[in-house]
Coordinates of C-alpha atoms in Angstrom, one line a residue:
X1 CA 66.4 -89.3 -37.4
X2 CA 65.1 -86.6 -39.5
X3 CA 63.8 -89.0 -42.0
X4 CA 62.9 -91.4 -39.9
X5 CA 60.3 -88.3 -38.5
X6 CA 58.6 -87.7 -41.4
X7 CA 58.2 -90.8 -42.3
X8 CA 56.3 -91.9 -39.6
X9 CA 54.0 -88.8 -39.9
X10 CA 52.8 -89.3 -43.4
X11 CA 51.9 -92.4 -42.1
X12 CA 49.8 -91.4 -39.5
X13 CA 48.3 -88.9 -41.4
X14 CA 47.1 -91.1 -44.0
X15 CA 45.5 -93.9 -41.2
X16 CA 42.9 -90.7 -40.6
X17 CA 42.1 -89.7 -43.9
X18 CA 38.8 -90.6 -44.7
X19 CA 37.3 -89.7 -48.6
X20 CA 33.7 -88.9 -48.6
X21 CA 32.0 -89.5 -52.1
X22 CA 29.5 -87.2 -53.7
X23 CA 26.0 -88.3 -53.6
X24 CA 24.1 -88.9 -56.2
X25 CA 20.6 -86.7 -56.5
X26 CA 18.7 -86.0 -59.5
X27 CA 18.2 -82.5 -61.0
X28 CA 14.6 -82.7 -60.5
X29 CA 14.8 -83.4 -56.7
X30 CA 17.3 -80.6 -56.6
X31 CA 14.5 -78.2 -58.4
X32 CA 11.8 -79.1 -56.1
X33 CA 13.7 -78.4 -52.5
X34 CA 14.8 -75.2 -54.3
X35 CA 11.0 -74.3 -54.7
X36 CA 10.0 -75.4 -51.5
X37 CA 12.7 -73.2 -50.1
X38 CA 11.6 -70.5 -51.9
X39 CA 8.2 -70.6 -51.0
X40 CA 9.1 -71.0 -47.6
X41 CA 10.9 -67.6 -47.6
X42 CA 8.1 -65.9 -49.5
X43 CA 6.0 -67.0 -46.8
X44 CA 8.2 -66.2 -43.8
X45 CA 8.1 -62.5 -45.4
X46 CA 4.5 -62.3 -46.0
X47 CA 4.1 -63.7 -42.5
X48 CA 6.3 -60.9 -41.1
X49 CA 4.7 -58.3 -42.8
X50 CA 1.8 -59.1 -42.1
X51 CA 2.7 -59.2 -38.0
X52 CA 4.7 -56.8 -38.6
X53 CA 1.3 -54.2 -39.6
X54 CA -0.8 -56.3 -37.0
X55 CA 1.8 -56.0 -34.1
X56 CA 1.9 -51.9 -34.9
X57 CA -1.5 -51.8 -34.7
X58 CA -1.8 -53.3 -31.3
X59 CA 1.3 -51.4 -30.4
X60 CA -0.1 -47.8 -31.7
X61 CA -3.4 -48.9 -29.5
X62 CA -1.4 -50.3 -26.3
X63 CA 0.4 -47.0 -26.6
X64 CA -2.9 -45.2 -27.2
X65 CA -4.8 -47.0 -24.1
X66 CA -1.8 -46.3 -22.0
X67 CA -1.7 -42.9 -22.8
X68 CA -5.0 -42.4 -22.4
X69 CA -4.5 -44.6 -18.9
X70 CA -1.8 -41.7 -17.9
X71 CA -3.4 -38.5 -19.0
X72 CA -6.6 -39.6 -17.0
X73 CA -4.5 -40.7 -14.0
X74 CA -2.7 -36.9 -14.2
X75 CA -6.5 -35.1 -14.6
X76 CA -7.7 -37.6 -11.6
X77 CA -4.2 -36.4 -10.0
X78 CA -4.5 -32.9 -11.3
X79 CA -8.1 -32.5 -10.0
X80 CA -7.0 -33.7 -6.7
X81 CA -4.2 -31.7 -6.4
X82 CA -6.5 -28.7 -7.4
X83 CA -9.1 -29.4 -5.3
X84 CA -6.3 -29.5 -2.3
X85 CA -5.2 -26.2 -3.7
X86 CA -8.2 -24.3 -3.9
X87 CA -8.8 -25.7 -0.1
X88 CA -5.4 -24.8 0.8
X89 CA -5.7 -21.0 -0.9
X90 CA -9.5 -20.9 0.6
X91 CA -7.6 -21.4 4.2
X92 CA -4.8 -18.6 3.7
X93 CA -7.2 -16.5 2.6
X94 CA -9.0 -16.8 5.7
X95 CA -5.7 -16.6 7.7
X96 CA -4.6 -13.5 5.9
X97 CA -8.2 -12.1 6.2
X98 CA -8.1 -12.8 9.9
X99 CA -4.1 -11.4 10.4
X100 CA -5.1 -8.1 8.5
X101 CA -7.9 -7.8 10.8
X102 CA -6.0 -8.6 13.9
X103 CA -3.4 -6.5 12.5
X104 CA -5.8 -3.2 12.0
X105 CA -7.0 -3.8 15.3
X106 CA -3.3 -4.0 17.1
X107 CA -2.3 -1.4 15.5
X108 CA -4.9 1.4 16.0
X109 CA -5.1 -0.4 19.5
X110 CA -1.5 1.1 20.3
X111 CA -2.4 4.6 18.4
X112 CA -5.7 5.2 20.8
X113 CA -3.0 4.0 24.2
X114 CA -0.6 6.9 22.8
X115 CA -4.0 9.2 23.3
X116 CA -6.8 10.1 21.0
X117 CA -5.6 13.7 21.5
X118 CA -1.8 13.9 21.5
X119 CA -0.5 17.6 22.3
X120 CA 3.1 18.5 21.1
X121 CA 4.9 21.8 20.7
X122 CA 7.8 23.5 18.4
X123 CA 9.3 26.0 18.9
X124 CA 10.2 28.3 16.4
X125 CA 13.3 30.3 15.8
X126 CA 13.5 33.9 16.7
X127 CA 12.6 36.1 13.4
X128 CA 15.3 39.2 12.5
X129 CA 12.9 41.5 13.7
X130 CA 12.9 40.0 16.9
X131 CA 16.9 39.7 17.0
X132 CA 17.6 43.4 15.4
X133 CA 15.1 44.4 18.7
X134 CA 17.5 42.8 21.0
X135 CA 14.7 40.2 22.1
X136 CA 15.8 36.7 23.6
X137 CA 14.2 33.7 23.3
X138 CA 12.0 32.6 26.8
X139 CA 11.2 29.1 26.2
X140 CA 13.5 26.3 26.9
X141 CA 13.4 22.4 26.5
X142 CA 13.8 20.8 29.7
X143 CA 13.5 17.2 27.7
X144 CA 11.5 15.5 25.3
X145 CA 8.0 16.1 26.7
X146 CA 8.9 18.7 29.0
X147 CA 9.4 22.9 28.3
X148 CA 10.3 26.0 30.7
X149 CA 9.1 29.5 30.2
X150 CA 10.5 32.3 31.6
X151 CA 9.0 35.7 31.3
X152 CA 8.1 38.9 33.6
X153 CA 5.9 36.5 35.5
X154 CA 8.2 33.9 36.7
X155 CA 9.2 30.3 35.1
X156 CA 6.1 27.5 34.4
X157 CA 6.8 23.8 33.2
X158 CA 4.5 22.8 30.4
X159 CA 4.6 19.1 29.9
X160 CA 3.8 17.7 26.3
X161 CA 3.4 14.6 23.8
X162 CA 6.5 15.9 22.4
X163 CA 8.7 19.4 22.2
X164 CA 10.6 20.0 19.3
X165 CA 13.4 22.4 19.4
X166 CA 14.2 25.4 16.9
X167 CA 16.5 23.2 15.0
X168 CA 14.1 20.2 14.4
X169 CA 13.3 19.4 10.7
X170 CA 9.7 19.0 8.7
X171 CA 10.3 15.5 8.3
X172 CA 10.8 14.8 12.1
X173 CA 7.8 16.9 12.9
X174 CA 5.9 14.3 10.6
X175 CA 7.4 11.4 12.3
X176 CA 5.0 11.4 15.2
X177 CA 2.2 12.1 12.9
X178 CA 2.9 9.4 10.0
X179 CA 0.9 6.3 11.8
X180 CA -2.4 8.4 11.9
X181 CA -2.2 7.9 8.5
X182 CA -2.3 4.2 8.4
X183 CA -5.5 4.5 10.8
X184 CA -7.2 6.9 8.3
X185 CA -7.3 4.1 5.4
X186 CA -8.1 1.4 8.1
X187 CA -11.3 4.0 8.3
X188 CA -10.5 6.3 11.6
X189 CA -11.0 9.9 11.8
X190 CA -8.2 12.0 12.3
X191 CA -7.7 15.5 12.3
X192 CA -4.2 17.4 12.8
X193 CA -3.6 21.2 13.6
X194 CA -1.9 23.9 14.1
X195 CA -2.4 26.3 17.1
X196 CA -0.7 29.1 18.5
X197 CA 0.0 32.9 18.3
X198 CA 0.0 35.2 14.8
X199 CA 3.4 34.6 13.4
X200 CA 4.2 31.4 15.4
X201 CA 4.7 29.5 11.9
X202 CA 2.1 27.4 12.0
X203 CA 1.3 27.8 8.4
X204 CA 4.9 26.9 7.9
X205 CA 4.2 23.9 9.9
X206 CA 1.1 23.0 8.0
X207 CA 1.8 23.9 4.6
X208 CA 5.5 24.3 4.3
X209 CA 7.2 24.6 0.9
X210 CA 9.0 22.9 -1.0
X211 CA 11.3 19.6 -1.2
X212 CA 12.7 18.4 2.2
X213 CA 10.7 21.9 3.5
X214 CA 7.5 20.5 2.8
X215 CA 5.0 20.4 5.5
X216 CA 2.6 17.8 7.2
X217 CA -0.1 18.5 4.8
X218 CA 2.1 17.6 1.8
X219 CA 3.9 14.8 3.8
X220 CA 0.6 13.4 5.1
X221 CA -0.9 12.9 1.2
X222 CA 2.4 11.3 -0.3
X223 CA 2.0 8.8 2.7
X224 CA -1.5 8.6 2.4
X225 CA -1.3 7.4 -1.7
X226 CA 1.8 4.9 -0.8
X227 CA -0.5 3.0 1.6
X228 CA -3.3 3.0 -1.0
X229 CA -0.7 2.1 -3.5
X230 CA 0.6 -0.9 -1.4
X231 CA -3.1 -1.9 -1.4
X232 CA -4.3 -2.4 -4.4
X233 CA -4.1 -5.8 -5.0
X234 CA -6.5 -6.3 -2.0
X235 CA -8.4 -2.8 -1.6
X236 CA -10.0 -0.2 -4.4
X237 CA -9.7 3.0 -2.7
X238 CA -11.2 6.4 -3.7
X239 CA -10.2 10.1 -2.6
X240 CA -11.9 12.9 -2.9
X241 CA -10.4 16.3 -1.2
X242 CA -13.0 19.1 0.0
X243 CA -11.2 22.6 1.4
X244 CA -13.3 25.1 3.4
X245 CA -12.4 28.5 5.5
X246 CA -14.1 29.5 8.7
X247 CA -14.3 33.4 8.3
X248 CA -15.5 35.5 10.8
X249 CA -17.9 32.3 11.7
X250 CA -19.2 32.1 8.1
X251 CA -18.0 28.9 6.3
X252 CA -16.7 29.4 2.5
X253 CA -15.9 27.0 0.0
X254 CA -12.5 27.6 -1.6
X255 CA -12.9 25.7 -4.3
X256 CA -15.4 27.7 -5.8
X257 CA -15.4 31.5 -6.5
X258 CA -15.9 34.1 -4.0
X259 CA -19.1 34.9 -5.4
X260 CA -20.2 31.0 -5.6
X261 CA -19.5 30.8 -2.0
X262 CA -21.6 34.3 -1.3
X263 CA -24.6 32.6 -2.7
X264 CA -24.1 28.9 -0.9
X265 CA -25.0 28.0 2.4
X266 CA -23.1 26.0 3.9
X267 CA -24.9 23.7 7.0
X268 CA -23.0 21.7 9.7
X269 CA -24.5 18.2 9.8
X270 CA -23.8 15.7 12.6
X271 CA -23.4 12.1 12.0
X272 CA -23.1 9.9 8.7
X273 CA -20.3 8.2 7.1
X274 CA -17.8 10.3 8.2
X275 CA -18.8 12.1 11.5
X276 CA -19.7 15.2 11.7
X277 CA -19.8 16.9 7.8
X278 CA -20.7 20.1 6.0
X279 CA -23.3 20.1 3.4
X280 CA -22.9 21.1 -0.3
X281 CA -18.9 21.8 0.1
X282 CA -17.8 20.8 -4.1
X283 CA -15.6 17.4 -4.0
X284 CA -12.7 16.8 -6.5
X285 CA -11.7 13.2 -6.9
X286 CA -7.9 12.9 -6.6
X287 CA -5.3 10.1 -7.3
X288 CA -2.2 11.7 -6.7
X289 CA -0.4 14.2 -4.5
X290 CA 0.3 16.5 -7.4
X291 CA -3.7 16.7 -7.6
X292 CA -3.7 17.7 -4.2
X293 CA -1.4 20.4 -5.0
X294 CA -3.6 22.0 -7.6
X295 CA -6.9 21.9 -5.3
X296 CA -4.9 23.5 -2.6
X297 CA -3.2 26.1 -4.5
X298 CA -6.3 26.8 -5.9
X299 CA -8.0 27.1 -2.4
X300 CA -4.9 28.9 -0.8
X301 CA -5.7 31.7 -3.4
X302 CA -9.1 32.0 -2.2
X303 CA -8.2 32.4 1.6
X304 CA -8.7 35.4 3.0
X305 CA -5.5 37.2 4.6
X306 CA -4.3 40.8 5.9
X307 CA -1.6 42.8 7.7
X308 CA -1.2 43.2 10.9
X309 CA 1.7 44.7 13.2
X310 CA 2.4 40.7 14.6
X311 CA 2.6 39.6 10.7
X312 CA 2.9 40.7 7.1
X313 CA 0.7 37.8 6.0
X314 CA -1.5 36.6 8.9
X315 CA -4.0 34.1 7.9
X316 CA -7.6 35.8 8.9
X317 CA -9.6 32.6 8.7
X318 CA -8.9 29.0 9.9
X319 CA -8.8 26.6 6.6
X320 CA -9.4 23.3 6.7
X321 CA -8.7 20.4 3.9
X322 CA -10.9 17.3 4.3
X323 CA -9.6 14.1 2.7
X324 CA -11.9 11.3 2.6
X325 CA -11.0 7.6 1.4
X326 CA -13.8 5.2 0.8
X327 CA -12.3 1.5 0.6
X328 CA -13.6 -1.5 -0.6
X329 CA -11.4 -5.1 0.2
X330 CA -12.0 -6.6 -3.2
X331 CA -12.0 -10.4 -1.6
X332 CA -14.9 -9.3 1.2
X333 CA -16.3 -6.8 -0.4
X334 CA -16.3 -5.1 2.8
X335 CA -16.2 -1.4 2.7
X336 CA -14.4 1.8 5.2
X337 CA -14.9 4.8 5.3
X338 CA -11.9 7.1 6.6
X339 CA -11.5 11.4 6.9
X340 CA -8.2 13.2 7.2
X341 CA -8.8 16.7 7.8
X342 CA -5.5 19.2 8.1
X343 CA -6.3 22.2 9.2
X344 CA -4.5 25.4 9.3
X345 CA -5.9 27.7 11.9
X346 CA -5.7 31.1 12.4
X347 CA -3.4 32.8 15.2
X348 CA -4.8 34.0 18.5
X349 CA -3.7 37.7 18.7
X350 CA -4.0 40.8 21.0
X351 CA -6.0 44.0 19.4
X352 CA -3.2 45.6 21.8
X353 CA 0.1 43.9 20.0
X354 CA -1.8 43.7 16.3
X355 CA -3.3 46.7 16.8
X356 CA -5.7 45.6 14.4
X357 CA -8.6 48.2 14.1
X358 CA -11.8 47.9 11.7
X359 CA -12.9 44.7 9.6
X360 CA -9.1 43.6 10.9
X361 CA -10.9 43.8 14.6
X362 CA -13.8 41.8 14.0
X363 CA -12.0 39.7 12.4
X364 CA -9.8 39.2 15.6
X365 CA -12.6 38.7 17.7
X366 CA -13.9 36.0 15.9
X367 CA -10.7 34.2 15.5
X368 CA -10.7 34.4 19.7
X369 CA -14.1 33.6 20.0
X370 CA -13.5 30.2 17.9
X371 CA -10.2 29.3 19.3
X372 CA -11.9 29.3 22.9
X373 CA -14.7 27.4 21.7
X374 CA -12.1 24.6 20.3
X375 CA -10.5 24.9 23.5
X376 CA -13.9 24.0 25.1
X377 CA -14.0 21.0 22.9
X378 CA -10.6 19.6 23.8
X379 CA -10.9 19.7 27.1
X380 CA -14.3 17.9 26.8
X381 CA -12.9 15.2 25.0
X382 CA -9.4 14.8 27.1
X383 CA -11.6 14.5 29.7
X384 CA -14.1 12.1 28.4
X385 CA -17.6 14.1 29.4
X386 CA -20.4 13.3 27.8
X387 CA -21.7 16.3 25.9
X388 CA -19.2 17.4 23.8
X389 CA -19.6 20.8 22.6
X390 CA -19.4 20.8 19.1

């Protein structure tokens, strides 16, 4: 069977066999399609190379059109989008403009409903002289605004803005006082003092020393250039600091010499920038607290002070430091005009407990005199009358 098999294949296999004869084509016919062939390439190349430089050229000039297409569709965009952002800054301008405004307003709104004239009252510890002489204190706080005094005469309630008891610190004291300074910048007015009896601390109060004991003189400036510091993107602010003594009802400049001041004369004028002023007082420019210090340890060192049996050191002459601020809003151009003035007055005393005799006398007097004429003025403005005696 086996046999049989392959028999039969090779049969098959040669019935589709079929033997294809090489044709016969001369040399020269073989040469010629050769060169056509070749030619044909060398053409084909050429061809592509020269598309090839065309087709970059019209790319590099599609690509430069549609570039150029883009970067004008991003300036069109770009202007547009600056345009809308200018309009859109141009409007929060005028936004914030109108919220600092509003905000001024509010806020010195609420300071003049607290009271143009806010009265408050510490109370000082008892001295050792006063404890070694077996005295006790009289005064008591009945509450925050509230204080009893007891003495030969019977027990009064005075009612205040504030009392502060023996144990209050200098930075509490200040933190009544503090938003005054805000309205001085916005350009208000303010004055703060002291009042009260020889050796009632009201230097202390005033002036105070150093670190946490500093007083609200000191505290008042460092808060004064942190507000002018938080400004100064939108406001260019200049302070200058003036510092004068009221002496037996002559005014003296303390920041000139003692002499200086003998030859100067120094007129009250009413009205300007700033309210009422005094003429020909020297101005230093300041930019810092610690320039502050210097004018007022200069001035301190002209004031004029003396012994008496109520205290050691008893200021004889009210002093007063003027600060003024001229702003300028640097979008507006707008300009304010503020004064701080700190003053440090001199006690209220009787010749019978000071037994102050002499120049120390006069001087006593006067202090008296000038204390009852400030009195006059309070009460004239607490009470809104027209003629204010200044």
């Amino acid at each position: 069977k086996e046999q049989n098999f392959q028999s039969a294949s090779v049969e098959k296999v040669k019935e589709t066999v079929t033997v294809v004869q090489k044709p016969k084509v001369s040399r020269a016919v073989l040469e010629g399609i050769n060169k056509d062939i070749l030619d044909l390439r060398r053409g084909l190349r050429e061809l592509k190379e020269v598309h090839i430089k065309d087709l970059g050229k019209e790319m590099a000039l599609q690509s430069i059109q549609i570039q150029g297409a883009v970067v004008s569709k991003i300036l069109d965009t770009g202007n547009k989008d600056r345009k809308a952002e200018q309009a859109a800054m141009l409007k929060l301008q005028e936004l914030y403009k109108k919220e600092v405004k509003l905000r001024k307003q509010y806020y010195n709104t609420i300071q003049e409903l607290k009271g143009n004239i806010r009265v408050y009252c510490r109370v000082r510890p008892m001295s050792d002289k006063e404890l070694s002489n077996g005295h006790t204190i009289s005064v008591e706080g009945v509450s925050e605004d509230e204080l009893r005094v007891t003495d030969e005469r019977g027990t009064k309630t005075y009612e205040f803005d504030n009392v502060f008891s023996t144990d209050v610190s200098q930075e509490k004291i200040f933190e009544d006082t503090a938003p005054l300074i805000d309205s001085v910048v916005d350009g208000y007015n303010v004055c703060i003092f002291a009042y009260g009896q020889t050796g009632s601390g009201k230097t202390h109060t005033m002036q105070g020393g150093q670190g946490e004991m500093r007083g609200i003189n000191r505290r008042a400036l460092d808060r004064l250039f942190g507000i002018i510091s938080e400004r100064e993107e939108t406001e260019e602010s200049t302070v200058t600091v003036s510092v004068l003594e009221i002496y037996c009802e002559q005014i003296r400049d303390l920041l000139v010499s003692k002499a200086t001041a003998a030859k100067n004369s120094y007129d009250i004028k009413i009205g300007g920038q700033y309210g009422n002023y005094v003429q020909g007082l020297k101005e230093v420019e300041v930019h810092a607290s610690a320039d502050v210090e210097e004018v007022l340890t200069s001035a301190s060192g002209n004031r004029s002070e003396g012994h008496t049996d109520m205290n050691a050191h008893s200021s004889r002459s009210h002093m007063v430091l003027y600060i003024i601020i001229k702003s300028k809003n640097k979008h507006t151009g707008a300009m304010t005009y503020g004064k701080l003035s700190l003053v440090d007055l001199a006690g209220s005393e009787r010749l019978d407990k000071s037994n102050a005799v002499g120049q120390g006398a006069k001087e006593a007097i006067a202090i008296n005199k000038s204390l009852s004429a400030l009195g006059d003025v309070i009460g004239g403005l607490s009470t809104g009358n027209k003629h204010i005696p200044f």
